[in-house]
Coordinates of C-alpha atoms in Angstrom, one line a residue:
Chain K
M6 CA 107.6 124.7 121.2
R7 CA 108.8 125.4 117.6
E8 CA 112.4 125.4 118.8
K9 CA 112.1 122.1 120.5
L10 CA 110.4 120.5 117.4
L11 CA 113.1 121.8 115.1
E12 CA 115.7 120.3 117.4
I13 CA 113.9 117.0 117.2
L14 CA 113.8 117.2 113.4
N15 CA 117.4 118.2 113.0
N16 CA 118.4 115.3 115.2
V17 CA 116.8 112.9 112.8
N18 CA 118.3 114.5 109.7
D19 CA 120.1 117.9 109.7
G20 CA 120.3 118.2 105.9
V21 CA 116.8 119.6 105.5
E22 CA 115.6 123.2 105.6
Y23 CA 112.6 122.3 107.7
E24 CA 111.1 125.8 107.9
E25 CA 111.1 126.1 104.1
E26 CA 109.5 122.8 103.3
T27 CA 105.8 122.1 102.9
A28 CA 105.9 118.6 101.6
L29 CA 108.4 116.8 103.9
I30 CA 106.6 113.5 103.5
D31 CA 105.3 113.8 99.9
D32 CA 108.7 114.7 98.7
H33 CA 110.4 111.9 100.7
L34 CA 112.5 114.4 102.8
I35 CA 111.5 112.4 105.8
D36 CA 111.5 108.6 105.3
S37 CA 109.4 106.1 107.2
F38 CA 112.1 105.4 109.9
G39 CA 112.7 109.1 110.3
L40 CA 108.9 109.6 110.8
I41 CA 108.6 107.0 113.5
T42 CA 111.5 108.4 115.3
I43 CA 110.0 111.9 115.1
V44 CA 106.7 110.6 116.4
A45 CA 108.4 108.9 119.4
E46 CA 110.3 112.1 120.2
I47 CA 107.2 114.3 119.9
E48 CA 105.3 112.0 122.2
A49 CA 108.1 112.1 124.8
E50 CA 108.8 115.8 124.5
F51 CA 105.2 117.3 124.3
D52 CA 103.4 114.6 126.3
V53 CA 100.8 113.8 123.6
K54 CA 99.6 110.5 122.3
I55 CA 99.9 109.9 118.6
T56 CA 97.6 107.2 117.1
P57 CA 97.2 105.6 113.7
T58 CA 94.5 108.3 113.0
D59 CA 97.2 110.9 113.1
M60 CA 99.6 109.1 110.7
L61 CA 98.6 111.0 107.6
P62 CA 101.0 112.9 105.4
E63 CA 99.2 116.2 105.9
N64 CA 100.0 116.1 109.7
F65 CA 103.7 115.9 109.0
N66 CA 104.3 117.7 105.7
S67 CA 105.5 120.9 107.4
V68 CA 106.7 122.2 110.8
D69 CA 103.4 124.2 111.0
A70 CA 101.4 121.1 110.3
M71 CA 103.1 119.2 113.1
L72 CA 102.7 122.1 115.5
Q73 CA 99.0 122.3 114.7
M74 CA 98.6 118.6 115.3
I75 CA 100.4 118.8 118.7
E76 CA 98.3 121.8 119.7
R77 CA 95.1 119.9 118.7
K78 CA 96.3 116.9 120.7
K79 CA 97.0 119.0 123.8
A80 CA 93.7 120.8 123.7
Chain U
M5 CA 93.1 84.6 78.8
G6 CA 96.4 86.3 77.8
G7 CA 94.9 87.9 74.7
K8 CA 92.2 89.7 76.7
M9 CA 94.8 91.2 79.1
Y10 CA 95.9 94.8 78.9
S11 CA 98.6 94.1 76.3
G12 CA 96.3 92.2 74.0
A13 CA 94.3 93.4 71.0
F14 CA 90.9 92.9 72.7
Y15 CA 91.7 95.4 75.4
C16 CA 93.7 98.0 73.4
F17 CA 91.6 98.0 70.2
I18 CA 88.1 97.0 71.3
F19 CA 87.4 97.2 75.0
L20 CA 89.2 100.4 75.9
P21 CA 88.1 102.5 72.9
V22 CA 84.5 101.3 73.2
S23 CA 84.5 102.1 76.9
I24 CA 85.8 105.6 76.2
I25 CA 83.0 106.2 73.7
I26 CA 80.3 104.9 76.0
Y27 CA 81.7 107.0 78.9
A28 CA 81.7 110.1 76.7
L29 CA 78.1 109.6 75.7
T30 CA 77.0 109.2 79.3
P31 CA 75.8 112.2 81.4
R32 CA 78.1 112.9 84.3
R33 CA 75.8 111.7 87.0
F34 CA 75.6 108.2 85.5
R35 CA 79.3 107.9 84.7
G36 CA 80.2 106.2 88.0
K37 CA 77.6 103.5 87.4
V38 CA 78.6 103.0 83.7
L39 CA 82.3 102.7 84.6
T40 CA 81.4 100.2 87.2
L41 CA 79.4 98.1 84.8
L42 CA 82.2 98.3 82.2
S43 CA 84.7 97.1 84.9
L44 CA 82.6 94.2 86.0
F45 CA 82.0 93.3 82.3
Y46 CA 85.7 93.2 81.7
F47 CA 86.2 91.1 84.8
F48 CA 83.5 88.7 83.5
V49 CA 85.4 88.5 80.2
L50 CA 88.6 87.5 82.2
S51 CA 87.1 85.3 84.9
Q52 CA 83.5 84.6 84.0
F53 CA 81.2 83.8 86.9
L54 CA 83.9 84.4 89.4
V55 CA 82.8 88.0 89.0
L56 CA 80.5 87.2 91.9
V57 CA 83.5 87.3 94.2
P58 CA 84.4 91.0 93.6
I59 CA 80.7 91.9 93.6
I60 CA 80.3 90.4 97.1
T61 CA 83.5 92.1 98.1
I62 CA 82.1 95.4 96.9
F63 CA 78.9 95.0 99.0
V64 CA 80.7 93.8 102.1
T65 CA 83.2 96.6 102.0
H66 CA 80.7 99.3 101.2
F67 CA 78.2 98.5 104.0
A68 CA 80.8 97.5 106.5
A69 CA 82.5 100.9 106.1
K70 CA 79.1 102.6 106.7
L71 CA 78.6 100.6 109.8
I72 CA 82.1 101.3 111.1
E73 CA 81.5 105.0 110.6
K74 CA 78.2 105.0 112.4
K75 CA 79.1 102.7 115.3
K76 CA 82.7 102.5 116.0
K77 CA 82.5 98.9 117.2
K78 CA 85.4 96.5 116.6
V79 CA 83.0 93.8 115.5
F80 CA 81.9 95.7 112.4
F81 CA 85.5 95.9 111.5
F82 CA 86.7 92.4 112.3
V83 CA 83.9 90.4 110.7
P84 CA 84.3 91.9 107.2
F85 CA 88.1 91.8 107.6
I86 CA 87.9 88.0 108.3
L87 CA 85.5 87.6 105.4
L88 CA 87.8 89.4 103.0
F89 CA 91.0 87.6 104.0
G90 CA 89.2 84.3 104.5
A91 CA 88.1 84.5 100.8
L92 CA 91.6 85.4 99.8
A93 CA 93.1 82.5 101.8
C94 CA 90.6 80.0 100.4
F95 CA 91.3 80.9 96.8
K96 CA 95.0 81.5 97.1
Y97 CA 96.6 79.4 99.9
F98 CA 94.5 76.4 100.6
P99 CA 94.6 73.6 98.0
L100 CA 90.9 73.4 97.5
G101 CA 91.3 73.2 93.8
L102 CA 89.6 76.5 93.2
T103 CA 90.6 78.9 90.5
A104 CA 91.3 82.3 92.1
P105 CA 89.4 85.2 90.6
I106 CA 91.8 87.4 88.8
G107 CA 93.2 90.3 90.9
I108 CA 91.9 89.0 94.2
S109 CA 95.2 89.8 96.0
F110 CA 95.0 93.4 94.7
Y111 CA 91.4 94.3 95.5
T112 CA 91.4 92.6 98.8
M113 CA 94.3 94.8 99.9
A114 CA 92.4 97.9 98.7
A115 CA 89.2 96.8 100.5
A116 CA 91.1 96.1 103.8
G117 CA 92.9 99.4 103.5
Y118 CA 89.7 101.3 103.0
L119 CA 88.1 99.7 106.1
L120 CA 91.2 100.5 108.2
D121 CA 91.1 104.1 106.9
V122 CA 87.5 104.5 107.9
Y123 CA 88.1 102.8 111.3
W124 CA 91.0 105.2 112.0
K125 CA 88.9 108.1 110.6
R126 CA 91.5 108.9 107.9
T127 CA 89.0 109.1 105.2
E128 CA 85.3 109.8 104.6
T129 CA 83.1 106.8 103.6
N130 CA 81.8 106.6 100.1
E131 CA 78.2 107.8 99.8
K132 CA 77.5 105.8 96.7
L133 CA 77.9 102.1 96.1
E134 CA 79.4 102.7 92.7
H135 CA 82.2 104.7 94.2
T136 CA 83.3 101.8 96.4
A137 CA 82.9 99.5 93.4
L138 CA 85.1 101.7 91.2
F139 CA 87.7 102.0 94.0
L140 CA 87.9 98.2 94.1
T141 CA 87.4 97.2 90.6
F142 CA 88.1 100.1 88.1
F143 CA 89.0 98.0 85.1
P144 CA 92.5 99.2 84.5
V145 CA 93.6 98.4 88.0
I146 CA 91.7 95.2 88.6
V147 CA 94.2 92.7 87.3
E148 CA 97.5 93.8 88.9
G149 CA 97.0 97.1 90.6
P150 CA 98.3 99.6 91.5
I151 CA 96.7 99.0 94.8
L152 CA 94.6 102.1 95.5
R153 CA 94.3 103.9 98.8
Q154 CA 91.1 105.8 99.4
P155 CA 92.6 109.0 100.9
E156 CA 95.0 109.3 98.0
I157 CA 92.7 108.4 95.1
R158 CA 89.2 109.8 95.9
E159 CA 90.0 113.3 94.6
T160 CA 90.7 112.0 91.1
L161 CA 88.7 108.8 90.8
F162 CA 85.2 110.2 91.5
K163 CA 85.4 113.4 89.5
F164 CA 84.1 111.9 86.2
E165 CA 85.6 114.6 84.0
N166 CA 84.7 115.0 80.4
I167 CA 86.8 113.1 77.8
S168 CA 89.3 115.5 76.3
L169 CA 91.6 115.1 73.3
I170 CA 94.7 116.0 75.2
N171 CA 94.0 113.3 77.9
I172 CA 93.4 110.7 75.2
E173 CA 96.7 111.7 73.5
K174 CA 98.6 111.4 76.8
G175 CA 96.9 108.1 77.6
A176 CA 97.6 106.6 74.2
V177 CA 101.3 107.6 74.2
R178 CA 101.7 106.1 77.6
I179 CA 99.9 102.9 76.5
A180 CA 102.1 102.6 73.4
W181 CA 105.2 103.0 75.6
G182 CA 104.0 100.2 77.9
L183 CA 103.3 98.0 74.9
F184 CA 106.8 98.7 73.6
K185 CA 108.3 97.6 76.9
K186 CA 106.2 94.4 77.1
L187 CA 106.0 93.3 73.5
V188 CA 109.4 94.3 72.2
I189 CA 111.6 93.5 75.2
A190 CA 109.9 91.5 78.0
D191 CA 108.2 88.9 75.9
R192 CA 111.5 88.1 74.1
L193 CA 113.4 87.9 77.4
S194 CA 110.6 85.7 78.8
V195 CA 111.6 82.9 76.3
A196 CA 115.3 82.9 77.2
V197 CA 114.6 83.3 80.9
G198 CA 112.2 80.3 80.8
T199 CA 114.9 78.2 79.1
I200 CA 117.4 78.9 81.8
F201 CA 115.1 78.6 84.8
D202 CA 113.3 75.5 83.6
N203 CA 116.6 73.7 82.9
Y204 CA 118.7 75.3 85.6
Q205 CA 120.7 72.1 86.2
N206 CA 122.3 72.5 82.8
Y207 CA 123.7 75.9 83.6
H208 CA 126.2 77.4 86.0
G209 CA 128.5 80.4 86.5
F210 CA 128.1 83.3 84.0
M211 CA 124.9 81.8 82.3
I212 CA 123.1 81.8 85.7
V213 CA 124.1 85.4 86.3
C214 CA 122.8 86.2 82.8
G215 CA 119.5 84.4 83.6
A216 CA 119.2 86.4 86.9
I217 CA 119.8 89.7 85.1
M218 CA 117.5 88.9 82.2
Y219 CA 114.7 87.8 84.5
T220 CA 115.0 91.0 86.6
F221 CA 114.8 93.1 83.4
Q222 CA 111.9 91.0 82.1
L223 CA 110.0 91.5 85.3
Y224 CA 110.7 95.2 85.4
L225 CA 109.8 95.8 81.8
E226 CA 106.7 93.6 81.9
F227 CA 105.2 94.9 85.2
S228 CA 106.1 98.5 84.6
G229 CA 105.0 98.2 81.0
V230 CA 101.6 97.0 82.1
M231 CA 101.5 99.8 84.6
D232 CA 102.1 102.2 81.8
I233 CA 99.1 100.8 80.0
V234 CA 97.1 101.0 83.2
V235 CA 98.1 104.6 84.0
G236 CA 97.5 105.5 80.3
S237 CA 94.1 104.0 80.4
G238 CA 93.3 106.0 83.5
W239 CA 94.4 109.2 81.7
C240 CA 91.9 108.6 78.9
F241 CA 89.2 109.1 81.5
G242 CA 91.1 112.0 83.2
I243 CA 91.9 109.8 86.2
K244 CA 95.4 110.1 87.6
L245 CA 96.3 106.6 88.9
P246 CA 99.3 106.4 91.2
E247 CA 102.7 105.4 89.7
N248 CA 104.0 102.0 90.7
F249 CA 107.6 102.3 89.6
R250 CA 110.2 105.1 89.8
Q251 CA 113.5 104.1 88.1
P252 CA 114.2 101.2 90.5
F253 CA 117.7 100.4 89.2
F254 CA 119.0 103.8 90.4
S255 CA 118.3 102.8 94.0
E256 CA 120.8 103.6 96.7
D257 CA 120.1 100.5 98.8
A258 CA 117.4 97.9 99.3
S259 CA 115.1 100.2 101.3
D260 CA 115.4 102.7 98.5
F261 CA 114.6 100.0 96.0
W262 CA 111.3 99.3 97.6
K263 CA 110.3 103.0 97.4
R264 CA 110.8 102.6 93.6
W265 CA 109.6 99.1 92.9
H266 CA 105.9 98.1 93.2
I267 CA 105.4 101.3 95.1
S268 CA 101.7 100.8 95.8
L269 CA 102.4 97.4 97.6
G270 CA 105.2 98.9 99.7
A271 CA 102.9 101.9 100.5
W272 CA 100.1 99.7 101.6
F273 CA 102.3 97.8 104.0
R274 CA 103.8 101.1 105.3
E275 CA 100.4 102.8 105.9
Y276 CA 98.5 99.8 107.3
I277 CA 101.1 97.7 109.0
F278 CA 104.4 99.6 109.6
Y279 CA 103.0 102.9 111.0
P280 CA 100.2 101.4 113.1
I281 CA 102.7 99.0 114.8
S282 CA 105.2 101.9 115.3
V283 CA 102.6 103.9 117.2
S284 CA 101.2 100.9 119.1
G285 CA 101.4 100.5 122.9
V286 CA 104.0 97.8 122.8
V287 CA 106.5 99.7 120.7
K288 CA 106.0 102.9 122.7
K289 CA 106.5 101.1 126.0
W290 CA 109.6 99.5 124.7
M291 CA 111.0 102.8 123.6
V292 CA 110.7 104.4 127.0
F293 CA 112.0 101.2 128.7
G294 CA 114.8 100.5 126.2
R295 CA 116.2 103.9 126.1
K296 CA 116.8 104.0 129.8
R297 CA 118.5 100.6 130.0
F298 CA 120.0 99.8 126.6
G299 CA 120.7 103.2 124.9
R300 CA 119.4 104.6 121.7
W301 CA 120.9 102.3 119.0
F302 CA 119.8 99.0 120.5
T303 CA 116.3 100.4 121.3
N304 CA 115.9 101.5 117.7
F305 CA 117.2 98.2 116.5
V306 CA 114.5 96.3 118.4
V307 CA 111.8 98.8 117.1
S308 CA 113.0 98.2 113.6
I309 CA 112.6 94.4 114.1
L310 CA 109.1 94.8 115.6
C311 CA 107.9 97.1 112.8
L312 CA 109.7 95.5 109.8
F313 CA 109.3 91.8 110.5
P314 CA 105.5 91.7 110.0
V315 CA 105.8 93.9 106.9
W316 CA 108.2 91.6 105.2
L317 CA 106.5 88.4 106.3
C318 CA 103.3 89.7 104.8
N319 CA 105.1 90.9 101.7
G320 CA 106.4 87.3 101.2
I321 CA 103.1 85.6 101.9
W322 CA 101.2 88.1 99.7
H323 CA 103.2 86.8 96.7
G324 CA 102.2 83.2 97.4
S325 CA 102.6 80.4 99.8
G326 CA 105.8 79.0 98.2
D327 CA 108.8 78.8 100.4
N328 CA 110.7 80.9 97.9
F329 CA 108.3 83.8 98.4
I330 CA 108.6 83.6 102.2
F331 CA 112.4 83.6 101.8
Y332 CA 112.1 86.6 99.4
G333 CA 110.3 88.5 102.2
M334 CA 112.8 87.5 104.9
Y335 CA 115.7 88.3 102.6
Y336 CA 114.5 91.9 102.3
F337 CA 113.7 92.0 106.0
V338 CA 117.3 91.1 106.9
L339 CA 118.8 93.5 104.3
I340 CA 116.6 96.5 105.3
L341 CA 117.1 95.8 109.0
F342 CA 120.9 95.7 108.4
E343 CA 120.8 98.9 106.4
T344 CA 118.7 100.9 108.9
S345 CA 120.8 99.9 111.8
T346 CA 124.2 100.6 110.2
K347 CA 123.4 103.6 108.1
Q348 CA 124.4 106.3 110.6
P349 CA 127.5 104.5 111.9
W350 CA 128.6 103.9 108.3
H351 CA 128.2 107.5 107.3
K352 CA 130.1 108.6 110.3
L353 CA 132.9 106.2 109.5
M354 CA 133.0 107.5 105.9
K355 CA 133.2 111.1 107.1
K356 CA 136.0 110.2 109.5
I357 CA 138.2 108.5 106.8
H358 CA 137.3 111.3 104.3
V359 CA 135.4 109.3 101.8
N360 CA 133.1 111.4 99.6
V361 CA 129.9 109.4 99.4
K362 CA 128.8 111.5 96.4
A363 CA 131.9 110.7 94.4
P364 CA 131.2 108.8 91.1
W365 CA 133.3 105.8 92.1
Y366 CA 131.5 105.4 95.4
I367 CA 128.1 105.6 93.7
A368 CA 129.3 103.1 91.0
I369 CA 130.3 100.5 93.7
R370 CA 127.1 101.1 95.6
T371 CA 125.0 100.6 92.5
V372 CA 126.8 97.4 91.6
K373 CA 126.2 96.1 95.1
V374 CA 122.5 97.0 95.2
L375 CA 121.9 95.6 91.7
A376 CA 123.6 92.3 92.7
L377 CA 121.3 92.1 95.8
I378 CA 118.2 92.8 93.6
F379 CA 119.3 90.1 91.0
I380 CA 119.8 87.5 93.8
G381 CA 116.3 88.3 95.3
E382 CA 114.5 88.1 91.9
T383 CA 116.3 84.7 91.1
I384 CA 114.8 83.2 94.3
F385 CA 111.5 84.9 93.5
R386 CA 111.4 83.3 90.0
A387 CA 112.6 79.9 90.9
N388 CA 110.0 77.1 91.3
N389 CA 110.9 76.7 94.9
L390 CA 113.5 77.8 97.5
S391 CA 115.9 74.8 97.1
E392 CA 116.0 75.3 93.3
G393 CA 116.6 79.0 93.8
L394 CA 119.4 78.5 96.3
S395 CA 121.0 75.8 94.1
M396 CA 120.9 78.2 91.2
I397 CA 122.7 80.9 93.3
G398 CA 125.2 78.3 94.5
S399 CA 125.9 77.1 90.9
I400 CA 127.2 80.5 90.0
F401 CA 130.3 79.6 92.0
K402 CA 130.7 76.1 90.8
G403 CA 133.2 75.1 88.1
G404 CA 134.9 77.7 85.8
F405 CA 132.8 80.9 85.7
F406 CA 132.9 81.2 81.9
D407 CA 132.9 77.5 81.1
G408 CA 130.6 76.6 78.2
V409 CA 129.9 80.3 77.4
S410 CA 129.7 81.0 73.7
A411 CA 127.6 82.8 71.2
Q412 CA 125.9 79.4 70.5
A413 CA 125.0 79.0 74.2
F414 CA 123.0 82.2 74.0
L415 CA 121.3 81.2 70.7
D416 CA 120.4 77.9 72.4
L417 CA 118.1 79.9 74.7
R418 CA 115.5 79.8 71.9
I419 CA 115.8 83.4 70.8
D420 CA 117.9 84.4 67.8
A421 CA 120.4 87.2 67.0
M422 CA 117.7 89.6 65.9
D423 CA 115.9 89.1 69.2
Y424 CA 119.0 90.0 71.1
L425 CA 119.4 93.1 68.9
A426 CA 115.8 94.1 69.6
I427 CA 116.3 93.5 73.3
G428 CA 119.5 95.4 73.4
V429 CA 118.2 98.5 71.5
G430 CA 115.0 98.4 73.6
L431 CA 116.8 98.2 76.9
F432 CA 119.0 101.1 75.8
V433 CA 116.0 103.3 75.0
V434 CA 114.4 102.4 78.3
F435 CA 117.6 103.1 80.2
L436 CA 117.9 106.5 78.5
I437 CA 114.4 107.5 79.4
D438 CA 114.9 106.3 83.0
L439 CA 118.2 108.2 83.3
L440 CA 116.5 111.4 82.1
K441 CA 113.6 110.9 84.5
E442 CA 116.1 110.2 87.3
K443 CA 117.9 113.5 86.5
N444 CA 114.5 115.3 86.2
R445 CA 115.3 116.1 82.6
F446 CA 112.3 114.2 81.2
D447 CA 109.1 116.0 80.8
V448 CA 106.4 114.1 78.8
E449 CA 104.3 117.3 78.7
K450 CA 106.9 118.7 76.3
L451 CA 105.9 116.0 73.7
F452 CA 102.4 117.4 73.6
T453 CA 103.5 121.0 73.1
M454 CA 105.9 120.1 70.3
K455 CA 105.2 121.1 66.7
T456 CA 102.8 118.6 65.1
P457 CA 105.4 116.9 62.7
A458 CA 107.9 116.4 65.6
K459 CA 105.2 115.0 67.9
W460 CA 103.9 112.6 65.3
A461 CA 107.3 111.5 64.3
I462 CA 107.9 110.3 67.8
C463 CA 104.4 108.8 68.1
Y464 CA 104.8 106.9 64.8
A465 CA 108.3 105.6 65.8
L466 CA 106.8 104.2 69.0
I467 CA 103.7 102.7 67.3
F468 CA 105.6 101.2 64.4
S469 CA 108.3 99.8 66.6
V470 CA 105.6 97.9 68.6
I471 CA 103.9 96.7 65.4
I472 CA 107.1 95.7 63.6
F473 CA 109.4 94.6 66.5
G474 CA 106.8 93.3 68.9
A475 CA 107.3 89.6 69.7
Y476 CA 104.6 87.9 67.7
G477 CA 104.3 84.7 65.7
D478 CA 105.8 81.3 66.1
G479 CA 107.5 80.5 69.4
Y480 CA 106.0 83.4 71.3
G481 CA 102.3 83.1 71.7
D482 CA 100.6 85.2 74.3
V483 CA 102.8 85.7 77.3
A484 CA 100.7 85.8 80.4
L485 CA 101.1 88.7 82.8
I486 CA 103.4 87.7 85.7
Y487 CA 101.7 89.7 88.4
A488 CA 98.2 88.7 87.3
G489 CA 99.1 85.4 88.9
F490 CA 99.4 86.9 92.3

């Protein structure tokens, strides 16, 4: 799952060390268009539904945070 | 009213210091209530009995949020929503002859955002009424923002820390810096800008370009200067209010500009309009459908339209019902749509023809382009209506560009040579600070760890430049805050 997510992220912008970062949104490493692309890709790839409730920086600030959110959605 | 605003003597020398003393003498558990009363008192000073409007807003917002949390029914959400925006519309858009309560555009946005956050379960509701009251009407933010968002602010706003000397020092320096920007630079520019915009038929070519540039600088220095006073006032109470500006003239493009200019407004639209639409059913269905049939680029292009159009329409309308404001919103809609849909192809092209997009010459051209776009936008924004704005832009290209330009032409703008000197030196100082901030070389904390004589030398320089070079006296009067009118 991690591999696939990294592939999605690198497709959006390959100039970021995603594994190292913990403030992707807060530090503006992912912009709003990047984020909505990522959300669409996550939905298609992992078969989860992302709602306005999930659109909080803390769910997208790091790879781990995104994975946790996906796990939570799948459960 | 101007004199009672943040840049006036009443606020800086009476209201704020007295509020700090009252707050300091109050036990922590009553501080929320005391700050609320002080805020409503300040509102009363500005808008008298219209204070009832924010008070009603506080009650509606507070109890609606509780209802939404308990019973997640749409009705508890839509009724207060309609009430809030109905009040805003009545005061702001319909010609009923009503005077709008000050700050209504700002606290209505904050209230609506809070209800949406509760509805989407993105924040807890406020237990205490005074917390909701403070969130909506904390006196530094009530006149022109920044527009607060509950998930972002609750950590600092409801802590009610003790007053500390270092916080007051930090706050005071920030306030002095804001006064410098407003009184030394913006208020002088305001006179010259007014002369050009009110008699725009008399000018063309270079003078109009100067008018556009001067207005943009005036707006930046005034609005960001007031925000310095606002953030500084928050600091005095140990409250870290969000920043509304981040070196906007160093933007890469129009989208970048809006991440640096009136940040809290852009953030509101992003959080409560852009993202919700982007994860809505319509957009998702289109994504699946579009990608199969039309490919990635066109699908994303349509998604951009669906998400951006409402944002920029609302941005325009938020500023007012004038056709120039609607145009201003649509102007940025078109620019940002163009940028987002051409960014990737453009960068690929640059790579192919071996253009280094980090080269100084490339950055210089890009900066000139984005500044020109910003100046055009602000000219339309400042004009009395769209047709005047467009005719001003058109008159740049009429006749000889430098016809009628002379030193006298500038002195006829009703400010003298000393004013231009003050503006020039002031702008240079602001540019230097912004440049240092942009390069991450500016750390205001360092000022407070300096040796006492050095620290005070800087503080005195700032204070005395405001006192001596501030635009007071004949011909100036109080210059009303631009954004207080929205």
